[in-house]
Amino acid sequence: MKKRGVLLIGEPRAIDQSLADGLRQAGLEVRLATNGREALELALEMQPEVVLLASQVPPSETFDLGRSIARNLPDELTPAILVLPDADLEGPLSTGVSEDTQLARSLAIDMLAQSVRTLAECARGPERADSRIECHGILLDSQRQEVTVDGALIPLTPTEFRMLKALMSRPGFVLTREELGGTPEPKPPPKPTGEETAAARTRKIDVHVKSIRTKLGEKGEVIETVRGVGYRMKDLSSVATSCG
């Protein structure tokens, strides 16, 4: 199963490092991003269950960053997003403070870690049988965000995964390029030449489909091109192989 976990955004303080250590001890992967661009790239890679924003992230950026991460992940993988406290908990835990203060800080960190672990467990949820689609020897698992062919893991990007899932969910049905490109991708810096043309969007979809076919190897031929319309997953219901 793909190991998800917690994404921490910002320059970590002592309290954040202590929290990260506690989460790792609880079996969660914790990754660090120091800026928005890096955060989005890591979010697409690890698909975190929880995103933690360190308090020094400017408030004006917090909403836009959270929205960008949520928008570029599948709906079922939208993470919980928390802003960490601006703490009187900051500073070394063992120097210049009383034992009572050290204890209070440790308890606060433990309580915060427990809350984050609970959120991660809720986001992970029970594995559902209907999250798996098998079609022509291709197995797609939405909960695990994995695609395998004859037991071999196929490394798809989030966009490729979503497009393949759409095709496998309706074998024999034609999906237009507009339907396959329905979820926005990470937005590049604005181009001075204006908005992306329809032809450019069409080429982008075609490039993604070509990449999926290449990664699927011999199984790539089950994705058929319907000239002038879009693509479909070949319907082999008349033979032994089935989808469902």
CSV table of C-alpha atoms in Angstrom, one decimal:
chain,number,residue,atom,x,y,z
A,1,MET,CA,0.0,0.0,0.0
A,2,LYS,CA,1.3,3.5,-0.8
A,3,LYS,CA,2.5,5.0,2.4
A,4,ARG,CA,0.7,8.4,2.9
A,5,GLY,CA,1.0,10.4,6.0
A,6,VAL,CA,1.6,14.0,7.0
A,7,LEU,CA,3.0,17.0,5.0
A,8,LEU,CA,4.5,19.8,7.1
A,9,ILE,CA,4.8,23.1,5.3
A,10,GLY,CA,7.1,25.9,6.5
A,11,GLU,CA,10.4,26.3,8.4
A,12,PRO,CA,9.9,23.9,11.3
A,13,ARG,CA,10.4,25.2,14.8
A,14,ALA,CA,11.5,23.1,17.8
A,15,ILE,CA,7.8,22.3,18.6
A,16,ASP,CA,7.2,21.2,15.0
A,17,GLN,CA,10.3,19.0,15.0
A,18,SER,CA,9.1,17.4,18.3
A,19,LEU,CA,5.6,16.8,16.8
A,20,ALA,CA,7.2,15.3,13.6
A,21,ASP,CA,9.3,12.9,15.7
A,22,GLY,CA,6.2,11.8,17.7
A,23,LEU,CA,4.2,11.2,14.5
A,24,ARG,CA,7.1,9.1,13.0
A,25,GLN,CA,7.2,7.0,16.1
A,26,ALA,CA,3.5,6.4,15.6
A,27,GLY,CA,4.2,5.0,12.2
A,28,LEU,CA,3.3,8.0,10.0
A,29,GLU,CA,5.5,9.3,7.3
A,30,VAL,CA,6.3,13.0,7.7
A,31,ARG,CA,7.6,15.0,4.9
A,32,LEU,CA,8.7,18.7,4.9
A,33,ALA,CA,8.2,21.4,2.3
A,34,THR,CA,9.6,24.9,2.9
A,35,ASN,CA,7.6,26.7,0.2
A,36,GLY,CA,4.3,26.5,-1.7
A,37,ARG,CA,5.7,25.1,-4.9
A,38,GLU,CA,7.6,22.3,-3.1
A,39,ALA,CA,4.5,21.7,-1.0
A,40,LEU,CA,2.3,21.1,-4.1
A,41,GLU,CA,4.9,18.8,-5.6
A,42,LEU,CA,5.1,16.7,-2.5
A,43,ALA,CA,1.4,16.7,-2.0
A,44,LEU,CA,0.9,15.2,-5.5
A,45,GLU,CA,3.6,12.6,-4.8
A,46,MET,CA,2.7,11.4,-1.3
A,47,GLN,CA,-1.1,12.3,-1.2
A,48,PRO,CA,-1.0,13.2,2.5
A,49,GLU,CA,-3.9,12.5,4.9
A,50,VAL,CA,-3.0,15.6,6.9
A,51,VAL,CA,-1.3,18.9,5.9
A,52,LEU,CA,0.2,21.0,8.7
A,53,LEU,CA,1.0,24.6,8.1
A,54,ALA,CA,3.6,26.1,10.4
A,55,SER,CA,2.4,29.4,11.9
A,56,GLN,CA,4.9,31.5,10.0
A,57,VAL,CA,3.2,30.8,6.7
A,58,PRO,CA,1.7,34.1,5.8
A,59,PRO,CA,-2.1,34.1,6.4
A,60,SER,CA,-2.6,35.5,2.8
A,61,GLU,CA,-1.0,32.3,1.4
A,62,THR,CA,-2.6,29.8,3.8
A,63,PHE,CA,-6.0,29.7,2.0
A,64,ASP,CA,-4.6,29.7,-1.5
A,65,LEU,CA,-2.1,26.9,-0.7
A,66,GLY,CA,-4.7,24.7,1.0
A,67,ARG,CA,-7.1,25.2,-1.9
A,68,SER,CA,-4.4,24.4,-4.5
A,69,ILE,CA,-3.5,21.1,-2.7
A,70,ALA,CA,-7.1,20.1,-2.4
A,71,ARG,CA,-8.0,21.0,-6.0
A,72,ASN,CA,-5.2,18.9,-7.4
A,73,LEU,CA,-5.9,15.7,-5.5
A,74,PRO,CA,-8.8,13.3,-6.1
A,75,ASP,CA,-11.9,14.1,-4.0
A,76,GLU,CA,-11.5,10.9,-2.0
A,77,LEU,CA,-7.9,11.9,-1.0
A,78,THR,CA,-8.6,15.5,0.1
A,79,PRO,CA,-6.5,15.9,3.2
A,80,ALA,CA,-7.3,17.6,6.5
A,81,ILE,CA,-5.5,20.9,6.7
A,82,LEU,CA,-4.4,22.4,10.0
A,83,VAL,CA,-2.5,25.5,11.0
A,84,LEU,CA,-0.1,24.8,13.8
A,85,PRO,CA,-0.3,27.0,17.0
A,86,ASP,CA,1.8,30.1,17.3
A,87,ALA,CA,3.3,28.8,20.4
A,88,ASP,CA,4.3,29.9,23.8
A,89,LEU,CA,5.5,26.3,23.3
A,90,GLU,CA,8.5,27.4,21.2
A,91,GLY,CA,12.0,27.1,22.4
A,92,PRO,CA,14.2,24.4,23.9
A,93,LEU,CA,12.3,22.0,26.1
A,94,SER,CA,15.0,21.5,28.7
A,95,THR,CA,16.8,24.8,29.3
A,96,GLY,CA,15.8,27.9,31.1
A,97,VAL,CA,12.3,26.7,32.0
A,98,SER,CA,10.7,25.1,35.0
A,99,GLU,CA,9.7,21.5,35.2
A,100,ASP,CA,6.0,22.4,35.1
A,101,THR,CA,6.5,24.4,31.9
A,102,GLN,CA,8.4,21.5,30.3
A,103,LEU,CA,5.7,19.1,31.3
A,104,ALA,CA,3.0,21.4,29.9
A,105,ARG,CA,4.8,21.7,26.6
A,106,SER,CA,5.3,18.0,26.4
A,107,LEU,CA,1.6,17.3,27.1
A,108,ALA,CA,0.5,19.9,24.5
A,109,ILE,CA,2.7,18.3,21.9
A,110,ASP,CA,1.4,14.8,22.8
A,111,MET,CA,-2.2,16.0,22.5
A,112,LEU,CA,-1.5,17.7,19.2
A,113,ALA,CA,0.2,14.5,17.9
A,114,GLN,CA,-2.7,12.4,19.0
A,115,SER,CA,-5.2,14.7,17.2
A,116,VAL,CA,-3.1,14.5,14.0
A,117,ARG,CA,-2.9,10.7,14.2
A,118,THR,CA,-6.7,10.5,14.7
A,119,LEU,CA,-7.3,12.7,11.6
A,120,ALA,CA,-4.9,10.6,9.6
A,121,GLU,CA,-6.7,7.4,10.6
A,122,CYS,CA,-10.1,8.9,9.8
A,123,ALA,CA,-8.9,10.1,6.4
A,124,ARG,CA,-7.4,6.6,5.6
A,125,GLY,CA,-10.7,4.8,6.5
A,126,PRO,CA,-11.5,1.2,6.0
A,127,GLU,CA,-10.4,-0.4,2.7
A,128,ARG,CA,-13.5,-0.9,0.5
A,129,ALA,CA,-14.0,-3.7,-2.0
A,130,ASP,CA,-15.6,-1.3,-4.5
A,131,SER,CA,-12.5,0.8,-4.6
A,132,ARG,CA,-10.9,-1.9,-6.9
A,133,ILE,CA,-11.5,-2.1,-10.6
A,134,GLU,CA,-10.1,-5.0,-12.7
A,135,CYS,CA,-10.2,-4.8,-16.4
A,136,HIS,CA,-8.3,-6.9,-19.0
A,137,GLY,CA,-5.6,-7.8,-16.5
A,138,ILE,CA,-5.2,-4.3,-15.2
A,139,LEU,CA,-6.0,-3.8,-11.5
A,140,LEU,CA,-6.8,-0.3,-10.3
A,141,ASP,CA,-7.1,0.4,-6.5
A,142,SER,CA,-8.5,3.8,-5.6
A,143,GLN,CA,-7.9,3.4,-1.9
A,144,ARG,CA,-4.2,2.5,-2.4
A,145,GLN,CA,-3.9,4.8,-5.5
A,146,GLU,CA,-2.1,2.0,-7.3
A,147,VAL,CA,-2.3,0.3,-10.7
A,148,THR,CA,-0.8,-3.1,-11.3
A,149,VAL,CA,-0.6,-5.2,-14.5
A,150,ASP,CA,0.0,-8.9,-13.8
A,151,GLY,CA,1.2,-8.0,-10.3
A,152,ALA,CA,3.7,-5.4,-11.5
A,153,LEU,CA,3.2,-1.8,-10.1
A,154,ILE,CA,2.7,0.8,-12.8
A,155,PRO,CA,4.0,4.3,-11.9
A,156,LEU,CA,1.2,6.7,-13.1
A,157,THR,CA,1.0,10.4,-12.3
A,158,PRO,CA,-2.2,11.6,-10.5
A,159,THR,CA,-3.6,12.9,-13.8
A,160,GLU,CA,-2.9,9.6,-15.6
A,161,PHE,CA,-4.4,7.6,-12.7
A,162,ARG,CA,-7.6,9.6,-12.8
A,163,MET,CA,-7.9,9.3,-16.6
A,164,LEU,CA,-7.3,5.5,-16.5
A,165,LYS,CA,-9.9,5.1,-13.7
A,166,ALA,CA,-12.5,7.0,-15.8
A,167,LEU,CA,-11.9,4.7,-18.8
A,168,MET,CA,-11.9,1.5,-16.7
A,169,SER,CA,-15.1,2.5,-14.9
A,170,ARG,CA,-17.0,2.5,-18.2
A,171,PRO,CA,-15.5,-0.1,-20.5
A,172,GLY,CA,-17.0,0.1,-24.0
A,173,PHE,CA,-18.2,3.7,-23.5
A,174,VAL,CA,-16.5,6.6,-25.3
A,175,LEU,CA,-15.2,9.4,-23.1
A,176,THR,CA,-14.6,12.7,-24.8
A,177,ARG,CA,-11.3,14.6,-24.2
A,178,GLU,CA,-13.3,17.2,-22.3
A,179,GLU,CA,-14.5,14.4,-19.9
A,180,LEU,CA,-11.0,13.0,-19.5
A,181,GLY,CA,-9.6,16.4,-18.8
A,182,GLY,CA,-12.3,17.4,-16.3
A,183,THR,CA,-10.1,17.8,-13.2
A,184,PRO,CA,-7.7,20.8,-13.2
A,185,GLU,CA,-4.0,20.1,-13.2
A,186,PRO,CA,-1.4,22.1,-11.2
A,187,LYS,CA,-1.4,25.5,-12.8
A,188,PRO,CA,1.9,26.7,-14.3
A,189,PRO,CA,2.9,30.4,-14.1
A,190,PRO,CA,0.6,32.5,-16.3
A,191,LYS,CA,1.7,32.8,-19.9
A,192,PRO,CA,1.9,36.3,-21.5
A,193,THR,CA,0.3,34.9,-24.7
A,194,GLY,CA,-3.1,34.5,-23.0
A,195,GLU,CA,-5.3,31.5,-22.2
A,196,GLU,CA,-4.5,28.0,-23.2
A,197,THR,CA,-6.2,27.1,-26.5
A,198,ALA,CA,-8.6,24.3,-27.1
A,199,ALA,CA,-6.0,22.7,-29.4
A,200,ALA,CA,-3.4,22.8,-26.7
A,201,ARG,CA,-5.7,21.2,-24.2
A,202,THR,CA,-6.5,18.4,-26.8
A,203,ARG,CA,-2.8,17.8,-27.3
A,204,LYS,CA,-2.3,17.6,-23.6
A,205,ILE,CA,-4.9,14.9,-23.2
A,206,ASP,CA,-3.5,13.0,-26.1
A,207,VAL,CA,0.0,13.1,-24.5
A,208,HIS,CA,-1.4,11.8,-21.2
A,209,VAL,CA,-3.2,8.9,-23.0
A,210,LYS,CA,0.0,8.0,-25.0
A,211,SER,CA,1.9,8.0,-21.7
A,212,ILE,CA,-0.6,5.6,-20.1
A,213,ARG,CA,-0.5,3.3,-23.0
A,214,THR,CA,3.3,3.2,-22.9
A,215,LYS,CA,3.4,2.5,-19.2
A,216,LEU,CA,0.8,-0.3,-19.6
A,217,GLY,CA,3.0,-2.0,-22.1
A,218,GLU,CA,1.1,-4.7,-24.1
A,219,LYS,CA,-2.0,-3.9,-22.2
A,220,GLY,CA,-1.9,-0.3,-23.6
A,221,GLU,CA,-3.8,-1.5,-26.7
A,222,VAL,CA,-7.0,-2.0,-24.8
A,223,ILE,CA,-7.4,1.9,-24.8
A,224,GLU,CA,-8.9,2.6,-28.1
A,225,THR,CA,-8.9,6.0,-30.0
A,226,VAL,CA,-12.3,7.1,-31.3
A,227,ARG,CA,-11.4,9.5,-34.1
A,228,GLY,CA,-12.7,13.0,-33.6
A,229,VAL,CA,-14.3,12.1,-30.2
A,230,GLY,CA,-12.0,10.7,-27.6
A,231,TYR,CA,-11.1,7.4,-26.1
A,232,ARG,CA,-12.6,4.2,-24.6
A,233,MET,CA,-11.5,1.1,-22.8
A,234,LYS,CA,-12.0,-1.8,-25.1
A,235,ASP,CA,-15.1,-3.9,-24.2
A,236,LEU,CA,-14.1,-7.6,-24.1
A,237,SER,CA,-17.3,-8.7,-22.4
A,238,SER,CA,-17.8,-11.3,-25.1
A,239,VAL,CA,-14.7,-13.2,-24.0
A,240,ALA,CA,-13.5,-14.5,-20.6
A,241,THR,CA,-11.8,-11.3,-19.5
A,242,SER,CA,-14.1,-8.9,-17.6
A,243,CYS,CA,-14.2,-5.6,-16.0
A,244,GLY,CA,-15.7,-4.9,-12.6
